[in-house]
Coordinates of C-alpha atoms and ligand atoms in Angstrom, one line a residue:
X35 CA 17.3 -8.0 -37.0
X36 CA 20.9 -6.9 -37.5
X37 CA 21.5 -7.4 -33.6
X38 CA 20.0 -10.6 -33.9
X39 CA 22.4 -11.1 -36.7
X40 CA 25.2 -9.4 -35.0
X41 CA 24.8 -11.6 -32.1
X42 CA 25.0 -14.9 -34.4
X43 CA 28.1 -14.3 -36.1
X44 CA 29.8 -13.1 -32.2
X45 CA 28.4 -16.3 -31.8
X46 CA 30.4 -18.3 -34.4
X47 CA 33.7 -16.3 -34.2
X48 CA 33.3 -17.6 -30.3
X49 CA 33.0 -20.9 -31.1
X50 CA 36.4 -20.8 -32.9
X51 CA 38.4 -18.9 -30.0
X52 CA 37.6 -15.4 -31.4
X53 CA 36.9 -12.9 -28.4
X54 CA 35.6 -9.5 -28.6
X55 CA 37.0 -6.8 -27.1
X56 CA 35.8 -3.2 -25.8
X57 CA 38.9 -1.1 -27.6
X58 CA 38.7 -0.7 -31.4
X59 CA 41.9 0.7 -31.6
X60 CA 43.4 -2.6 -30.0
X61 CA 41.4 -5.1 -32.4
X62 CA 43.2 -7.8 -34.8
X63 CA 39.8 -7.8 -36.5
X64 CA 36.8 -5.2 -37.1
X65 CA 33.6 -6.2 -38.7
X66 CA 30.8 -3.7 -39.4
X67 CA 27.2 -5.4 -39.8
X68 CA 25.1 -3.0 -42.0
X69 CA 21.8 -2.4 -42.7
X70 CA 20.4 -1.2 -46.5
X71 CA 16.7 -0.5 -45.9
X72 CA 17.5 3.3 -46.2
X73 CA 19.6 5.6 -47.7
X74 CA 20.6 7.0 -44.1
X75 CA 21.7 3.7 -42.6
X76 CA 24.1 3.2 -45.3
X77 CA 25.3 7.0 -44.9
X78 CA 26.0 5.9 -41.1
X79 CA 28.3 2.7 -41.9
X80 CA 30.3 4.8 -45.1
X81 CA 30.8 7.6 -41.9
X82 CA 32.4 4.3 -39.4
X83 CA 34.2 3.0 -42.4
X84 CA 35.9 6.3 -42.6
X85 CA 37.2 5.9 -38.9
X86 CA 37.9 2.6 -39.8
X87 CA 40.2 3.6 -42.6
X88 CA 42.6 5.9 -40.3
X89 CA 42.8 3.0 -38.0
X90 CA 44.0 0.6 -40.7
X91 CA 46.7 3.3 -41.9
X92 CA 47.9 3.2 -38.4
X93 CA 48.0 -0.4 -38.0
X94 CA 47.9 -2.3 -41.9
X95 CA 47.9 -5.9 -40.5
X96 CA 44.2 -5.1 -39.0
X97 CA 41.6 -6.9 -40.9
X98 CA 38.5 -4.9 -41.7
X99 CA 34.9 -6.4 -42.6
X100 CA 31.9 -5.2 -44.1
X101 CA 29.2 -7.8 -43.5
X102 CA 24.8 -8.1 -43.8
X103 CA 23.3 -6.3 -46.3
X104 CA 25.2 -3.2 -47.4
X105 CA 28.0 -5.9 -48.7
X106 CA 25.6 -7.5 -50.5
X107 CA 24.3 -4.0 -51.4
X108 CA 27.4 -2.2 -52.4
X109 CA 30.0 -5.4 -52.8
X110 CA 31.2 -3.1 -56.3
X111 CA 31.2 0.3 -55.0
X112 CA 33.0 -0.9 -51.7
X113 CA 35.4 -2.9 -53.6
X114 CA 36.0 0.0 -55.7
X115 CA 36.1 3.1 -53.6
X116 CA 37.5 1.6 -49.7
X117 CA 40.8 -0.7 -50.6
X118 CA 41.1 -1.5 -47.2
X119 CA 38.2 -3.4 -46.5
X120 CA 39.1 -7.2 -46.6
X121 CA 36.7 -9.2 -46.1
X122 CA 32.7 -8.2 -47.6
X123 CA 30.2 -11.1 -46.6
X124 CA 26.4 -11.1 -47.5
X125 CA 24.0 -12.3 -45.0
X126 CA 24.1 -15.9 -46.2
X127 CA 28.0 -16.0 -45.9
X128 CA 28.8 -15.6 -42.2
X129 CA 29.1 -19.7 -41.0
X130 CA 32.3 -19.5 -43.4
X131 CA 33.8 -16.4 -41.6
X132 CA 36.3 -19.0 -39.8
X133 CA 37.3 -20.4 -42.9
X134 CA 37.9 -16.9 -44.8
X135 CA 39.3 -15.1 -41.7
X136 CA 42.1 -18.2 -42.1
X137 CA 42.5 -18.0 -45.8
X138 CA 43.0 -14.2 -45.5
X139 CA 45.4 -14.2 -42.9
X140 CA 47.2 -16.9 -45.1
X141 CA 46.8 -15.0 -48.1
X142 CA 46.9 -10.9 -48.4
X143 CA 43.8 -11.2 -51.0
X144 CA 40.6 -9.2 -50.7
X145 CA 37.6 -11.7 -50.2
X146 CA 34.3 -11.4 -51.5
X147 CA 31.4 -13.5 -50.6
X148 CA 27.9 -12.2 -51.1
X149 CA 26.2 -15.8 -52.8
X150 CA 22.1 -15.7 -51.6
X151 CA 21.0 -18.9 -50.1
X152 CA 17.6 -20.9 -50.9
X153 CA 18.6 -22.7 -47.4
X154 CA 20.8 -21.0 -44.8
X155 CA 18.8 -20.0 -41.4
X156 CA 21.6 -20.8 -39.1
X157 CA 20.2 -23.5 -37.3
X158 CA 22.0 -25.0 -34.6
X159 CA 24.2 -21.9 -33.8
X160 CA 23.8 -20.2 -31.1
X161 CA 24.0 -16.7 -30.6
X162 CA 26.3 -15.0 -28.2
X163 CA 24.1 -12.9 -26.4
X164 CA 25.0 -10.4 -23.1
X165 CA 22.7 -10.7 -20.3
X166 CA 20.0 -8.9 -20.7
X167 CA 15.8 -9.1 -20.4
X168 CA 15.1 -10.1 -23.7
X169 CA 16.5 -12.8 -26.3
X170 CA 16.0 -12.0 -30.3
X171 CA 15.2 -15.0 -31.6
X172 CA 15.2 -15.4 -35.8
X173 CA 12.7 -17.5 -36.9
X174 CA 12.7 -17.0 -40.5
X175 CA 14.8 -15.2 -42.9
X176 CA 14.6 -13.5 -46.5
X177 CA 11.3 -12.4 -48.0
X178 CA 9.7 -13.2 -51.0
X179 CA 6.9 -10.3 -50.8
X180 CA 8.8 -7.3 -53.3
X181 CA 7.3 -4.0 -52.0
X182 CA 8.4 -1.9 -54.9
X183 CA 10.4 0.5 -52.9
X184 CA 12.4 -2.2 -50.7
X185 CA 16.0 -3.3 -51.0
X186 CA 14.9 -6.7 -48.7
X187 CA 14.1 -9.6 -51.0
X188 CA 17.4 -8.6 -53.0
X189 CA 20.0 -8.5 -50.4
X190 CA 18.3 -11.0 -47.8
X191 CA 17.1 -13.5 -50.4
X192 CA 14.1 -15.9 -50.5
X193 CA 12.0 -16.2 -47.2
X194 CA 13.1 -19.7 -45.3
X195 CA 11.7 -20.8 -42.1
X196 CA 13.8 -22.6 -39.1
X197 CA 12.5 -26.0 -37.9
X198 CA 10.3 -25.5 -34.8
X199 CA 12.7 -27.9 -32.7
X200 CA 15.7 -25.7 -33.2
X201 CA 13.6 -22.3 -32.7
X202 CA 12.3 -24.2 -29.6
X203 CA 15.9 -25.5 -28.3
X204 CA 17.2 -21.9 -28.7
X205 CA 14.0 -20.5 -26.6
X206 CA 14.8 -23.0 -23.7
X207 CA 18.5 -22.1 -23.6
X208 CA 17.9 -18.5 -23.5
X209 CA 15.4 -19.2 -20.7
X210 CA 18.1 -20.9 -18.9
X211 CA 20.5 -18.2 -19.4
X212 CA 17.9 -16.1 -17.5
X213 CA 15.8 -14.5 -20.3
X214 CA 12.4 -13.6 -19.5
X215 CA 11.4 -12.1 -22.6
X216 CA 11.6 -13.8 -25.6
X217 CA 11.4 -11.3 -29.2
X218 CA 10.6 -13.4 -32.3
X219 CA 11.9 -11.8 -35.6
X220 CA 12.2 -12.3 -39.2
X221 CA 11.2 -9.9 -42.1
X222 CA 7.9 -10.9 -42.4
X223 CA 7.7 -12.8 -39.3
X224 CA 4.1 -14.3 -39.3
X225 CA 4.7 -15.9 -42.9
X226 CA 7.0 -18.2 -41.1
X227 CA 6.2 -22.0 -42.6
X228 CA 8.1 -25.1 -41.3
X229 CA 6.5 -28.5 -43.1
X230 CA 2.9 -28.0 -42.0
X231 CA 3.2 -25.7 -39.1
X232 CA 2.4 -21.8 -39.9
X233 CA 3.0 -19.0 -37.2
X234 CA 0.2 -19.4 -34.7
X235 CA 1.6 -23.1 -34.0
X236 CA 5.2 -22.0 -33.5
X237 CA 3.8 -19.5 -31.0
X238 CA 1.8 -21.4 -29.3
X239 CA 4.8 -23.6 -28.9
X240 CA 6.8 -21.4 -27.4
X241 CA 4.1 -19.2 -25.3
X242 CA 3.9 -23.2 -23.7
X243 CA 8.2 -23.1 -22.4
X244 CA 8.5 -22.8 -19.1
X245 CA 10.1 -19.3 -18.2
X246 CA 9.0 -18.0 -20.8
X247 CA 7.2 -14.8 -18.9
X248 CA 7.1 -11.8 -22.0
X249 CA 6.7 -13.4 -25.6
X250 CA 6.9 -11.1 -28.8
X251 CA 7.3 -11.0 -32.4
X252 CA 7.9 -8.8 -35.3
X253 CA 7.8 -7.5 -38.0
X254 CA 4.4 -9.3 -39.3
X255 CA 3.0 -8.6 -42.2
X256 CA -0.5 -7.6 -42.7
X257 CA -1.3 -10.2 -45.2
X258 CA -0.8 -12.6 -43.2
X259 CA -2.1 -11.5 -39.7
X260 CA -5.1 -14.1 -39.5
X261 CA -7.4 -15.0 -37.2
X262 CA -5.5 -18.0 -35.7
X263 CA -2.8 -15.8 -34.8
X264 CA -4.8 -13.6 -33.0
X265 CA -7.0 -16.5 -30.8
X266 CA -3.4 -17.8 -30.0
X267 CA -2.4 -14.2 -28.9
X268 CA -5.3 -13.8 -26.8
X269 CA -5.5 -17.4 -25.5
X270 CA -1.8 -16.9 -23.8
X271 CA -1.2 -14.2 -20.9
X272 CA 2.7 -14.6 -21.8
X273 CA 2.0 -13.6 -25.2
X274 CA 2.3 -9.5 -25.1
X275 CA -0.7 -7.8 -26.4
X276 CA 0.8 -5.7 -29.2
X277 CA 0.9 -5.6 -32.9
X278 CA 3.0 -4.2 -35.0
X279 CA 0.9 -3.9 -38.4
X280 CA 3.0 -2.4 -41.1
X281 CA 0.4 0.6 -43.1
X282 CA 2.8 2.1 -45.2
X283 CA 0.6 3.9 -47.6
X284 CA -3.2 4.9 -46.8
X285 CA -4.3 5.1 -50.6
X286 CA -5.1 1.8 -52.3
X287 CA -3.2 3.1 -55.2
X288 CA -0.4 3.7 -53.7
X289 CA -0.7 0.6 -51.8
X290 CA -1.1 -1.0 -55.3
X291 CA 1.9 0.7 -57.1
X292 CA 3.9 -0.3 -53.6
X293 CA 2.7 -4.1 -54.0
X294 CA 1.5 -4.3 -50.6
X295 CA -1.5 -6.8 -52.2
X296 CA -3.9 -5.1 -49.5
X297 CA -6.0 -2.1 -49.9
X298 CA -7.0 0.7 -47.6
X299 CA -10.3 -0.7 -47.0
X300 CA -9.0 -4.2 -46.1
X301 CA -6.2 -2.4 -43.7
X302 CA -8.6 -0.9 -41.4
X303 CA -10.5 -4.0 -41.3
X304 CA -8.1 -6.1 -40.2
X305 CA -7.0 -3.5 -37.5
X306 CA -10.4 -3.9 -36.2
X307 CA -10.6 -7.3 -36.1
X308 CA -7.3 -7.0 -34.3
X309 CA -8.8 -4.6 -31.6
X310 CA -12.1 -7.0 -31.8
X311 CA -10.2 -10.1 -30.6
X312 CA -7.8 -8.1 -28.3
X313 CA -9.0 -5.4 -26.7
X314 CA -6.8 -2.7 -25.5
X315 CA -4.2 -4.4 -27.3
X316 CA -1.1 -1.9 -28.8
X317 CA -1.2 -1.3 -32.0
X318 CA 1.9 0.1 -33.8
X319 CA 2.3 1.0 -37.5
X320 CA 5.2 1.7 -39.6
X321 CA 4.6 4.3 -42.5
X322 CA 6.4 5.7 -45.8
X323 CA 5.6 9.5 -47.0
X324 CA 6.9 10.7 -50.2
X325 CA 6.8 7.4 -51.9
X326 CA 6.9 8.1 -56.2
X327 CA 3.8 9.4 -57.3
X328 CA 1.6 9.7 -54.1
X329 CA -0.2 12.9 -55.0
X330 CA -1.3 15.3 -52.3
X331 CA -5.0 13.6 -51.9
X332 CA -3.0 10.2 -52.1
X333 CA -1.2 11.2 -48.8
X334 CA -4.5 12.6 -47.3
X335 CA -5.7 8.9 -47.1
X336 CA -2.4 8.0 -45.3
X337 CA -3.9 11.2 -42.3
X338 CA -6.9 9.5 -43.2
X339 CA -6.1 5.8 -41.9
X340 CA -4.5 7.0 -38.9
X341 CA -7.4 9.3 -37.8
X342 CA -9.6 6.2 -37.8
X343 CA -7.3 3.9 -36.4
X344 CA -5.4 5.9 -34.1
X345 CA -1.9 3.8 -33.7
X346 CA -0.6 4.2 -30.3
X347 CA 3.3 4.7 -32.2
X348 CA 4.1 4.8 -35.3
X349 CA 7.8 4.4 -37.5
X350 CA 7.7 7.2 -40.0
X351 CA 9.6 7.4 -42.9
X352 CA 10.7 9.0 -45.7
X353 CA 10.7 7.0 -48.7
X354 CA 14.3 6.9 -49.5
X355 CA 15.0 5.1 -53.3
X356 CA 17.1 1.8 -53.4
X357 CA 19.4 1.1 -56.7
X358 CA 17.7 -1.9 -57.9
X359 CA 14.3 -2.0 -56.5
X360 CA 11.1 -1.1 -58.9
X361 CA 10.0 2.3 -57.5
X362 CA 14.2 3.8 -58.0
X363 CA 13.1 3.4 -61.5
X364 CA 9.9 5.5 -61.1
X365 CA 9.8 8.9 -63.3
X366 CA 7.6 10.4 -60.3
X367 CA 9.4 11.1 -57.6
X368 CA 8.6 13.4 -54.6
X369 CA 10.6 16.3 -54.1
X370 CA 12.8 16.4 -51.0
X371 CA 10.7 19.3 -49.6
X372 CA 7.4 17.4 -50.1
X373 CA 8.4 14.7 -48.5
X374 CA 9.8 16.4 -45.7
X375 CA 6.9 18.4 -45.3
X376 CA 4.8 15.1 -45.2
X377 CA 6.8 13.7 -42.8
X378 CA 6.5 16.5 -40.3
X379 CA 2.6 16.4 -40.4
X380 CA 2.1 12.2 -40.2
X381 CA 5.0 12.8 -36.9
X382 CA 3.0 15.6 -35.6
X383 CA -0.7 13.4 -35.8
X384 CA 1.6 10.3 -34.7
X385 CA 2.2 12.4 -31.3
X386 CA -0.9 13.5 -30.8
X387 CA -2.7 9.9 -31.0
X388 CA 0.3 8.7 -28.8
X389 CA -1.1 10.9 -26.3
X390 CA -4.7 9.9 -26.7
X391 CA -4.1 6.3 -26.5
X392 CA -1.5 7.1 -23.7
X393 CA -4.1 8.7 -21.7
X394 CA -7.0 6.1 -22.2
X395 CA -5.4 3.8 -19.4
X396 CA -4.5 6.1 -17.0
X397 CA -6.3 4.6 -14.0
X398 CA -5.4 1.3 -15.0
X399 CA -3.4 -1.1 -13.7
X400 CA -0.4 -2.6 -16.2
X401 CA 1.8 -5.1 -16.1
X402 CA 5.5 -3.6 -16.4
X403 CA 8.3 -5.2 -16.9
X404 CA 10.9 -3.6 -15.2
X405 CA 14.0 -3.1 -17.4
X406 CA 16.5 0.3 -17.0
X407 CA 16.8 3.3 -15.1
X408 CA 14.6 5.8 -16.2
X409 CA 17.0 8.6 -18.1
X410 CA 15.0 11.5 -15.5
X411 CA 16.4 10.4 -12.5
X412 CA 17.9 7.7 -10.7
X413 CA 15.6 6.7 -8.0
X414 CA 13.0 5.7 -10.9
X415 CA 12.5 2.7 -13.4
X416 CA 11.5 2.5 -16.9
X417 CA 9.9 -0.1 -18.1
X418 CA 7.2 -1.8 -21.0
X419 CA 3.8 -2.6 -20.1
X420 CA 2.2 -5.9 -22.1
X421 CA 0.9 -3.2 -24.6
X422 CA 4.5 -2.4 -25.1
X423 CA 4.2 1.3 -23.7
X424 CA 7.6 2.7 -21.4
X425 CA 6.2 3.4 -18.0
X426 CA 8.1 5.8 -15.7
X427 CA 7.6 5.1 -12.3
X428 CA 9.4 5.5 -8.2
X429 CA 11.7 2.3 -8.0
X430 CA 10.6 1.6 -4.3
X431 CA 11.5 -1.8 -3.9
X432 CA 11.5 -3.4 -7.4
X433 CA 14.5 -4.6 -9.4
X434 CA 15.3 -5.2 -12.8
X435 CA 13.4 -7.9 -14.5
X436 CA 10.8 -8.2 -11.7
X437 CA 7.2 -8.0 -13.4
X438 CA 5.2 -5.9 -11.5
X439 CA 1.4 -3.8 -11.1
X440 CA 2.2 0.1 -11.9
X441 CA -0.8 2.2 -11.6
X442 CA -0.9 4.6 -14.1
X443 CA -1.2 8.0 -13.5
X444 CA -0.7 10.4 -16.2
X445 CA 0.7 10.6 -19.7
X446 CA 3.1 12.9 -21.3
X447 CA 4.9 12.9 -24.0
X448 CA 5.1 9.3 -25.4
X449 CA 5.5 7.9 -21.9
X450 CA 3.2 7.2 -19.1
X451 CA 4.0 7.5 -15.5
X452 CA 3.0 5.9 -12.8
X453 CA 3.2 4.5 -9.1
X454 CA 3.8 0.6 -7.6
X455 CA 0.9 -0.7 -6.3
X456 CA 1.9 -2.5 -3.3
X457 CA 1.2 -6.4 -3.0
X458 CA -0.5 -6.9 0.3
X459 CA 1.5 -8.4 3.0
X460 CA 1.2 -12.0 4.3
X461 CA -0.8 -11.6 7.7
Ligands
SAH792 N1 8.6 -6.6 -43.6 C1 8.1 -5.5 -43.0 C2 9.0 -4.4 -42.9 C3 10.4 -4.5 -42.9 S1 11.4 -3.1 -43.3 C4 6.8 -5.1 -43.7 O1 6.6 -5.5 -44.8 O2 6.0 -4.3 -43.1 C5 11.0 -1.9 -42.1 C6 10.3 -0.7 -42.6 O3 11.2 0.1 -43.3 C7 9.2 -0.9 -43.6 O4 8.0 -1.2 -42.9 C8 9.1 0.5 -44.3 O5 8.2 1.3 -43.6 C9 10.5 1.0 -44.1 N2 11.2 1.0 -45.5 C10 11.6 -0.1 -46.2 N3 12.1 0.3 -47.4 C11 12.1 1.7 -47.4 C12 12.4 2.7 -48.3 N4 13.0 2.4 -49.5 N5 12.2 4.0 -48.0 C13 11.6 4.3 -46.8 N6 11.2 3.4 -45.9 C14 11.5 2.1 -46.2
SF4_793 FE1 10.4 -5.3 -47.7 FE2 8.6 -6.0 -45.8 FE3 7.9 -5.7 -48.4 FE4 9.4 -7.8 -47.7 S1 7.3 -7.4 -47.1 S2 9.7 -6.5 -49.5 S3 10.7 -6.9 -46.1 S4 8.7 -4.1 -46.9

């Protein structure tokens, strides 16, 4: 999301003249785009704003920005404790970053702009994006879902949906700036709504642009992961055959007090339904440990879900309270140790089903998209199968962005390995 983002406003400072540049040191103008989702991403940008502060005592004409959500966070603390940031813009704010960057060159006065939008999706800008494999396209923006524990609805605002024209416009540019793989995102991508047209339209739009070889989306949420999403997914061999189904809690009562509005029952039936209608499809979950109250038979349902479902990866977090959200105001909390020790038991189950789903298609055949050098050694590449697994494999005589069949071989770790199969020559 916040490259997506990050990309965008390169995208309108570009359009007025402004270039980046690789030295920080030698900037007129630094702008940090933050995330707030968890305490630790907001320790990382107060760590850069620190570096950021030296560089403005050696040179005070540079202007310093804090932008995304962490502004719209932290507008008062940041205002208060770091003088020299000049400029702090909420996610709505950036299409008047021109206007401000003049007025504050004009004028030496701190500017503050962290107003939420019912409207603002940025359509008709284009993002600045480096060559590359894959576009992140935003589809949507803001959610209107508040989990208890998540900072989200209050510093992205209400969820809005881009028109389908300018979502497909942006596609077919990126296509003809020679992307092959096109991401979809939003916060809760799949409750994207445009006039009449829900998600499974706007993908079956796209999965129909020419070019487009790889299509993906996320983050979905589980709510609203219907049917009709699923028959689109498996009607179109561009459209990748993973999911990324947000579990969070494995107890309905934690569910409940997290206002996820499903239960545990209803979770793993949906990830079967998912499995039902695409077989061997990847399925990826994101879970919290430690959330307030979540008792130790509470987080025995949370082992519980993933024994049953067995998710080939999984995000794992500790919950980490946000000022402002309902569950920072909780009188249960976890201690630190508890939550740690969670979180060291759902990673070490999380590796262990990696490995069993891993090793179920050894012996098949996947579809890799070849993207990087592998980090072992030079002669091989990685890249992601449909299922969105990293396959290690001999380079032989593929490039970068080729598609090709990779037999796969073994599994260890969370990677698989493999070989080329060779395409038959033309007698
Ligand atoms: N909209 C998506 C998730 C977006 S945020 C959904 O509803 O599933 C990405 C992930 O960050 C969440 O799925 C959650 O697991 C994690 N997260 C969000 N707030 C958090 C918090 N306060 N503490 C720990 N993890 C959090
Ligand atoms: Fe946050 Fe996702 Fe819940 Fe929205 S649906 S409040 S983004 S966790």
């Amino acid at each position: 999301m916040n490259v997506a983002d990050s990309e965008m406003i390169e995208g309108i400072l570009q359009s007025k003249n402004y270039s980046s540049i690789n030295s920080i040191d030698k900037a007129d103008i630094i702008f940090v785009n933050t995330c707030a989702i968890r305490e630790h991403a907001e320790e990382k940008v107060h760590s850069r704003l620190g570096v950021f502060s030296r560089i403005k005592r050696n040179n005070p004409e540079v202007i310093i920005g804090v932008l995304g959500c962490m502004a719209q966070h932290l507008k008062d603390d940041i205002l208060d404790s770091k003088p020299y940031v000049d400029i702090i813009l909420g996610p709505d704010s950036y299409r008047k970053l021109p206007a401000l960057l003049e007025r504050k060159i004009e004028d030496k006065k701190n500017i503050v702009d962290t107003k939420l939008s019912r409207y603002e999706v940025y359509d008709n800008f284009f993002p600045s994006r480096k060559e590359g494999i894959n576009a992140w396209i935003s589809i949507m923006r803001g959610c209107d879902k508040f989990c208890t524990f998540c900072i989200v609805p209050f510093t992205r605002g209400r969820e809005r949906s881009r028109s389908v024209n300018s979502i497909v416009n942006e596609v077919k540019k990126a296509v003809n700036e020679g992307f092959i793989e096109i991401t979809l995102l939003g916060q809760n991508v799949n409750s994207y709504k445009y006039e009449n047209h829900s998600f499974d339209y706007l993908l079956k739009e796209i999965a129909e642009i020419s070019g487009v070889e790889r299509l993906r989306y996320t983050s979905p949420h589980p709510e609203d992961m219907t049917d009709d999403v699923l028959y689109v997914m498996a009607h179109y061999d561009n459209i990748c055959n993973a999911v990324h189904f947000p579990l969070q809690a494995g107890s309905s009562r934690i569910l409940n007090r997290m206002n996820r509005t499903y239960t545990k029952n209803h979770f793993i039936e949906r990830a079967h339904r998912i499995r039902e209608i695409l077989p061997s499809c990847g399925l990826t979950t994101d879970i919290i440990v430690g959330f307030p109250g979540e008792t130790n038979s509470d987080f025995e349902e949370t082992i519980d879900v993933m024994n049953k479902i067995k998710f080939d990866s999984a995000f794992t977090f500790k919950y980490s309270p946000r000022l402002g959200t309902k569950a920072h105001e909780y009188s249960d909390q976890i201690s630190e140790m508890d939550k740690q020790e969670r979180l060291e038991k759902v990673i070490k189950l999380q590796k262990e089903h990696t490995l069993i789903r891993n090793k179920e298609i050894i012996g098949n055949n996947e579809r890799v998209l070849v993207e990087k050098n592998s980090k072992r050694s030079i002669n091989q590449w990685a890249g992601r199968t449909d299922s969105n697994k990293w396959v290690i494999f001999d380079k032989e005589n593929a490039n970068i962005k080729d598609i090709v069949d990779v037999l796969i071989t073994d599994a260890k770790g969370i990677s698989l390995h493999g070989y080329l199969v060779k395409k038959k020559e033309a007698a």
